[in-house]
């Protein structure tokens, strides 16, 4: 293939490092994917091999992957969400009967934190992953 034709088939590399996807272990990938999609107001995509993706709309997907033979190790996933959609997400948690908390240790139930001038809550998904929705990113030194 001539060099100029080869270049047309290459995909440009991003200028910065970006997260593209991450695998989220679940005992039931359908249940867990539908849960987070419902809370965030998103859709579950078509299966991709062993993965069931939830596209976050920013070029990042959560690829739910079933692990049934061993316990699921709890992880933390934090989602920066638009301020005007936050209240609807909290309402969906309430509709689903999911307790949300102002803190990551889950000691302040049914409360919203106001960190960095925004709003945020933590909640557990069906496998115990500690999920967080927040409207402002954390200010880091």
PDB file of C-alpha atoms in Angstrom:
ATOM      1  CA  UNK A   1       0.000   0.000   0.000  1.00  0.00           C
ATOM      2  CA  UNK A   2       1.461   3.398  -0.943  1.00  0.00           C
ATOM      3  CA  UNK A   3       2.476   5.554   2.013  1.00  0.00           C
ATOM      4  CA  UNK A   4      -0.206   8.245   1.388  1.00  0.00           C
ATOM      5  CA  UNK A   5      -2.980   5.614   1.260  1.00  0.00           C
ATOM      6  CA  UNK A   6      -1.713   4.073   4.487  1.00  0.00           C
ATOM      7  CA  UNK A   7      -1.950   7.454   6.219  1.00  0.00           C
ATOM      8  CA  UNK A   8      -5.626   7.786   5.291  1.00  0.00           C
ATOM      9  CA  UNK A   9      -6.349   4.555   7.201  1.00  0.00           C
ATOM     10  CA  UNK A  10      -4.511   5.611  10.352  1.00  0.00           C
ATOM     11  CA  UNK A  11      -6.461   6.985  13.279  1.00  0.00           C
ATOM     12  CA  UNK A  12      -5.054  10.159  14.770  1.00  0.00           C
ATOM     13  CA  UNK A  13      -3.781   9.767  18.314  1.00  0.00           C
ATOM     14  CA  UNK A  14      -5.354  12.049  20.921  1.00  0.00           C
ATOM     15  CA  UNK A  15      -3.322  15.064  21.996  1.00  0.00           C
ATOM     16  CA  UNK A  16      -3.775  14.092  25.660  1.00  0.00           C
ATOM     17  CA  UNK A  17      -4.290  10.845  27.513  1.00  0.00           C
ATOM     18  CA  UNK A  18      -7.990  10.045  27.795  1.00  0.00           C
ATOM     19  CA  UNK A  19      -9.873   7.205  29.412  1.00  0.00           C
ATOM     20  CA  UNK A  20     -11.663   5.271  26.664  1.00  0.00           C
ATOM     21  CA  UNK A  21     -13.339   2.435  28.572  1.00  0.00           C
ATOM     22  CA  UNK A  22     -13.092   0.459  31.762  1.00  0.00           C
ATOM     23  CA  UNK A  23     -14.345  -2.984  32.678  1.00  0.00           C
ATOM     24  CA  UNK A  24     -16.792  -3.098  35.570  1.00  0.00           C
ATOM     25  CA  UNK A  25     -17.059  -6.538  37.111  1.00  0.00           C
ATOM     26  CA  UNK A  26     -20.571  -7.699  37.930  1.00  0.00           C
ATOM     27  CA  UNK A  27     -22.309 -10.912  38.939  1.00  0.00           C
ATOM     28  CA  UNK A  28     -25.073 -10.023  36.440  1.00  0.00           C
ATOM     29  CA  UNK A  29     -23.866  -7.664  33.713  1.00  0.00           C
ATOM     30  CA  UNK A  30     -27.396  -6.930  32.461  1.00  0.00           C
ATOM     31  CA  UNK A  31     -28.707  -5.990  35.910  1.00  0.00           C
ATOM     32  CA  UNK A  32     -25.720  -3.788  36.746  1.00  0.00           C
ATOM     33  CA  UNK A  33     -25.565  -2.060  33.363  1.00  0.00           C
ATOM     34  CA  UNK A  34     -29.299  -1.343  33.428  1.00  0.00           C
ATOM     35  CA  UNK A  35     -29.007  -0.029  36.996  1.00  0.00           C
ATOM     36  CA  UNK A  36     -26.333   2.589  36.270  1.00  0.00           C
ATOM     37  CA  UNK A  37     -27.946   3.501  32.944  1.00  0.00           C
ATOM     38  CA  UNK A  38     -31.264   4.095  34.721  1.00  0.00           C
ATOM     39  CA  UNK A  39     -29.673   6.268  37.401  1.00  0.00           C
ATOM     40  CA  UNK A  40     -27.655   8.351  34.931  1.00  0.00           C
ATOM     41  CA  UNK A  41     -30.438   8.591  32.344  1.00  0.00           C
ATOM     42  CA  UNK A  42     -28.474   6.656  29.707  1.00  0.00           C
ATOM     43  CA  UNK A  43     -28.984   3.525  27.605  1.00  0.00           C
ATOM     44  CA  UNK A  44     -27.322   0.145  27.646  1.00  0.00           C
ATOM     45  CA  UNK A  45     -25.607  -0.620  24.348  1.00  0.00           C
ATOM     46  CA  UNK A  46     -25.476  -3.821  22.340  1.00  0.00           C
ATOM     47  CA  UNK A  47     -23.202  -6.560  23.703  1.00  0.00           C
ATOM     48  CA  UNK A  48     -19.592  -6.323  22.530  1.00  0.00           C
ATOM     49  CA  UNK A  49     -18.029  -9.746  23.000  1.00  0.00           C
ATOM     50  CA  UNK A  50     -18.309 -10.569  26.721  1.00  0.00           C
ATOM     51  CA  UNK A  51     -18.991  -6.916  27.571  1.00  0.00           C
ATOM     52  CA  UNK A  52     -22.235  -4.981  27.940  1.00  0.00           C
ATOM     53  CA  UNK A  53     -21.422  -1.285  27.424  1.00  0.00           C
ATOM     54  CA  UNK A  54     -22.952   1.842  28.855  1.00  0.00           C
ATOM     55  CA  UNK A  55     -21.781   4.830  26.817  1.00  0.00           C
ATOM     56  CA  UNK A  56     -21.314   7.858  29.067  1.00  0.00           C
ATOM     57  CA  UNK A  57     -21.601  10.200  26.067  1.00  0.00           C
ATOM     58  CA  UNK A  58     -18.093  11.616  26.367  1.00  0.00           C
ATOM     59  CA  UNK A  59     -16.162   8.931  24.518  1.00  0.00           C
ATOM     60  CA  UNK A  60     -15.939   6.709  27.618  1.00  0.00           C
ATOM     61  CA  UNK A  61     -17.818   3.447  28.106  1.00  0.00           C
ATOM     62  CA  UNK A  62     -18.357   1.308  31.158  1.00  0.00           C
ATOM     63  CA  UNK A  63     -18.005  -2.250  29.870  1.00  0.00           C
ATOM     64  CA  UNK A  64     -19.865  -4.555  32.248  1.00  0.00           C
ATOM     65  CA  UNK A  65     -18.253  -7.987  32.477  1.00  0.00           C
ATOM     66  CA  UNK A  66     -19.666 -10.952  34.388  1.00  0.00           C
ATOM     67  CA  UNK A  67     -17.538 -12.685  36.997  1.00  0.00           C
ATOM     68  CA  UNK A  68     -19.573 -15.394  38.662  1.00  0.00           C
ATOM     69  CA  UNK A  69     -16.842 -17.692  39.979  1.00  0.00           C
ATOM     70  CA  UNK A  70     -15.282 -15.302  42.479  1.00  0.00           C
ATOM     71  CA  UNK A  71     -16.385 -12.426  44.703  1.00  0.00           C
ATOM     72  CA  UNK A  72     -16.606  -8.963  43.165  1.00  0.00           C
ATOM     73  CA  UNK A  73     -14.072  -6.561  44.666  1.00  0.00           C
ATOM     74  CA  UNK A  74     -15.784  -3.236  45.332  1.00  0.00           C
ATOM     75  CA  UNK A  75     -14.452  -0.327  43.274  1.00  0.00           C
ATOM     76  CA  UNK A  76     -15.237   3.388  43.226  1.00  0.00           C
ATOM     77  CA  UNK A  77     -16.615   5.115  40.134  1.00  0.00           C
ATOM     78  CA  UNK A  78     -17.231   8.881  40.190  1.00  0.00           C
ATOM     79  CA  UNK A  79     -19.316  10.612  37.525  1.00  0.00           C
ATOM     80  CA  UNK A  80     -19.190  14.342  36.876  1.00  0.00           C
ATOM     81  CA  UNK A  81     -22.768  15.151  35.860  1.00  0.00           C
ATOM     82  CA  UNK A  82     -24.503  18.320  34.637  1.00  0.00           C
ATOM     83  CA  UNK A  83     -25.957  20.352  37.486  1.00  0.00           C
ATOM     84  CA  UNK A  84     -29.344  20.547  35.774  1.00  0.00           C
ATOM     85  CA  UNK A  85     -29.593  16.724  35.663  1.00  0.00           C
ATOM     86  CA  UNK A  86     -28.414  15.991  39.222  1.00  0.00           C
ATOM     87  CA  UNK A  87     -31.814  16.274  40.936  1.00  0.00           C
ATOM     88  CA  UNK A  88     -33.394  13.907  38.404  1.00  0.00           C
ATOM     89  CA  UNK A  89     -30.648  11.350  39.096  1.00  0.00           C
ATOM     90  CA  UNK A  90     -31.244  11.569  42.841  1.00  0.00           C
ATOM     91  CA  UNK A  91     -34.978  11.187  42.208  1.00  0.00           C
ATOM     92  CA  UNK A  92     -34.295   8.036  40.163  1.00  0.00           C
ATOM     93  CA  UNK A  93     -32.258   6.621  43.075  1.00  0.00           C
ATOM     94  CA  UNK A  94     -35.227   7.277  45.358  1.00  0.00           C
ATOM     95  CA  UNK A  95     -37.638   5.660  42.872  1.00  0.00           C
ATOM     96  CA  UNK A  96     -35.378   2.600  42.699  1.00  0.00           C
ATOM     97  CA  UNK A  97     -35.305   2.425  46.511  1.00  0.00           C
ATOM     98  CA  UNK A  98     -31.552   3.011  46.624  1.00  0.00           C
ATOM     99  CA  UNK A  99     -30.184   4.831  49.654  1.00  0.00           C
ATOM    100  CA  UNK A 100     -27.747   7.594  48.789  1.00  0.00           C
ATOM    101  CA  UNK A 101     -25.249   9.254  51.108  1.00  0.00           C
ATOM    102  CA  UNK A 102     -23.364  12.528  51.412  1.00  0.00           C
ATOM    103  CA  UNK A 103     -20.105  10.730  52.207  1.00  0.00           C
ATOM    104  CA  UNK A 104     -18.055   7.868  50.730  1.00  0.00           C
ATOM    105  CA  UNK A 105     -18.304   5.785  53.921  1.00  0.00           C
ATOM    106  CA  UNK A 106     -22.117   5.828  53.679  1.00  0.00           C
ATOM    107  CA  UNK A 107     -22.708   7.283  57.153  1.00  0.00           C
ATOM    108  CA  UNK A 108     -24.947  10.228  56.146  1.00  0.00           C
ATOM    109  CA  UNK A 109     -28.025   8.666  54.478  1.00  0.00           C
ATOM    110  CA  UNK A 110     -30.426  10.691  52.337  1.00  0.00           C
ATOM    111  CA  UNK A 111     -28.141  13.724  52.413  1.00  0.00           C
ATOM    112  CA  UNK A 112     -26.383  15.599  49.619  1.00  0.00           C
ATOM    113  CA  UNK A 113     -22.890  17.013  50.017  1.00  0.00           C
ATOM    114  CA  UNK A 114     -21.979  20.510  48.795  1.00  0.00           C
ATOM    115  CA  UNK A 115     -18.297  20.028  48.083  1.00  0.00           C
ATOM    116  CA  UNK A 116     -16.513  22.689  46.042  1.00  0.00           C
ATOM    117  CA  UNK A 117     -19.725  24.611  45.438  1.00  0.00           C
ATOM    118  CA  UNK A 118     -21.486  21.690  43.799  1.00  0.00           C
ATOM    119  CA  UNK A 119     -23.669  18.787  44.868  1.00  0.00           C
ATOM    120  CA  UNK A 120     -22.853  15.124  45.212  1.00  0.00           C
ATOM    121  CA  UNK A 121     -23.996  11.768  46.539  1.00  0.00           C
ATOM    122  CA  UNK A 122     -22.623   8.245  46.909  1.00  0.00           C
ATOM    123  CA  UNK A 123     -24.574   5.008  46.467  1.00  0.00           C
ATOM    124  CA  UNK A 124     -23.951   1.302  46.009  1.00  0.00           C
ATOM    125  CA  UNK A 125     -24.680  -0.556  42.789  1.00  0.00           C
ATOM    126  CA  UNK A 126     -26.038  -4.154  42.798  1.00  0.00           C
ATOM    127  CA  UNK A 127     -22.520  -5.581  43.363  1.00  0.00           C
ATOM    128  CA  UNK A 128     -21.487  -3.087  46.036  1.00  0.00           C
ATOM    129  CA  UNK A 129     -19.404  -0.769  43.859  1.00  0.00           C
ATOM    130  CA  UNK A 130     -19.309   2.664  45.499  1.00  0.00           C
ATOM    131  CA  UNK A 131     -20.768   4.975  42.862  1.00  0.00           C
ATOM    132  CA  UNK A 132     -20.662   8.771  43.074  1.00  0.00           C
ATOM    133  CA  UNK A 133     -22.397  11.497  41.133  1.00  0.00           C
ATOM    134  CA  UNK A 134     -21.130  15.051  41.536  1.00  0.00           C
ATOM    135  CA  UNK A 135     -21.706  18.359  39.785  1.00  0.00           C
ATOM    136  CA  UNK A 136     -18.258  19.896  40.389  1.00  0.00           C
ATOM    137  CA  UNK A 137     -14.868  18.263  40.106  1.00  0.00           C
ATOM    138  CA  UNK A 138     -12.744  18.064  43.208  1.00  0.00           C
ATOM    139  CA  UNK A 139     -10.236  20.890  43.595  1.00  0.00           C
ATOM    140  CA  UNK A 140      -6.822  19.287  43.936  1.00  0.00           C
ATOM    141  CA  UNK A 141      -3.634  20.978  45.094  1.00  0.00           C
TER     142      UNK A 141
END
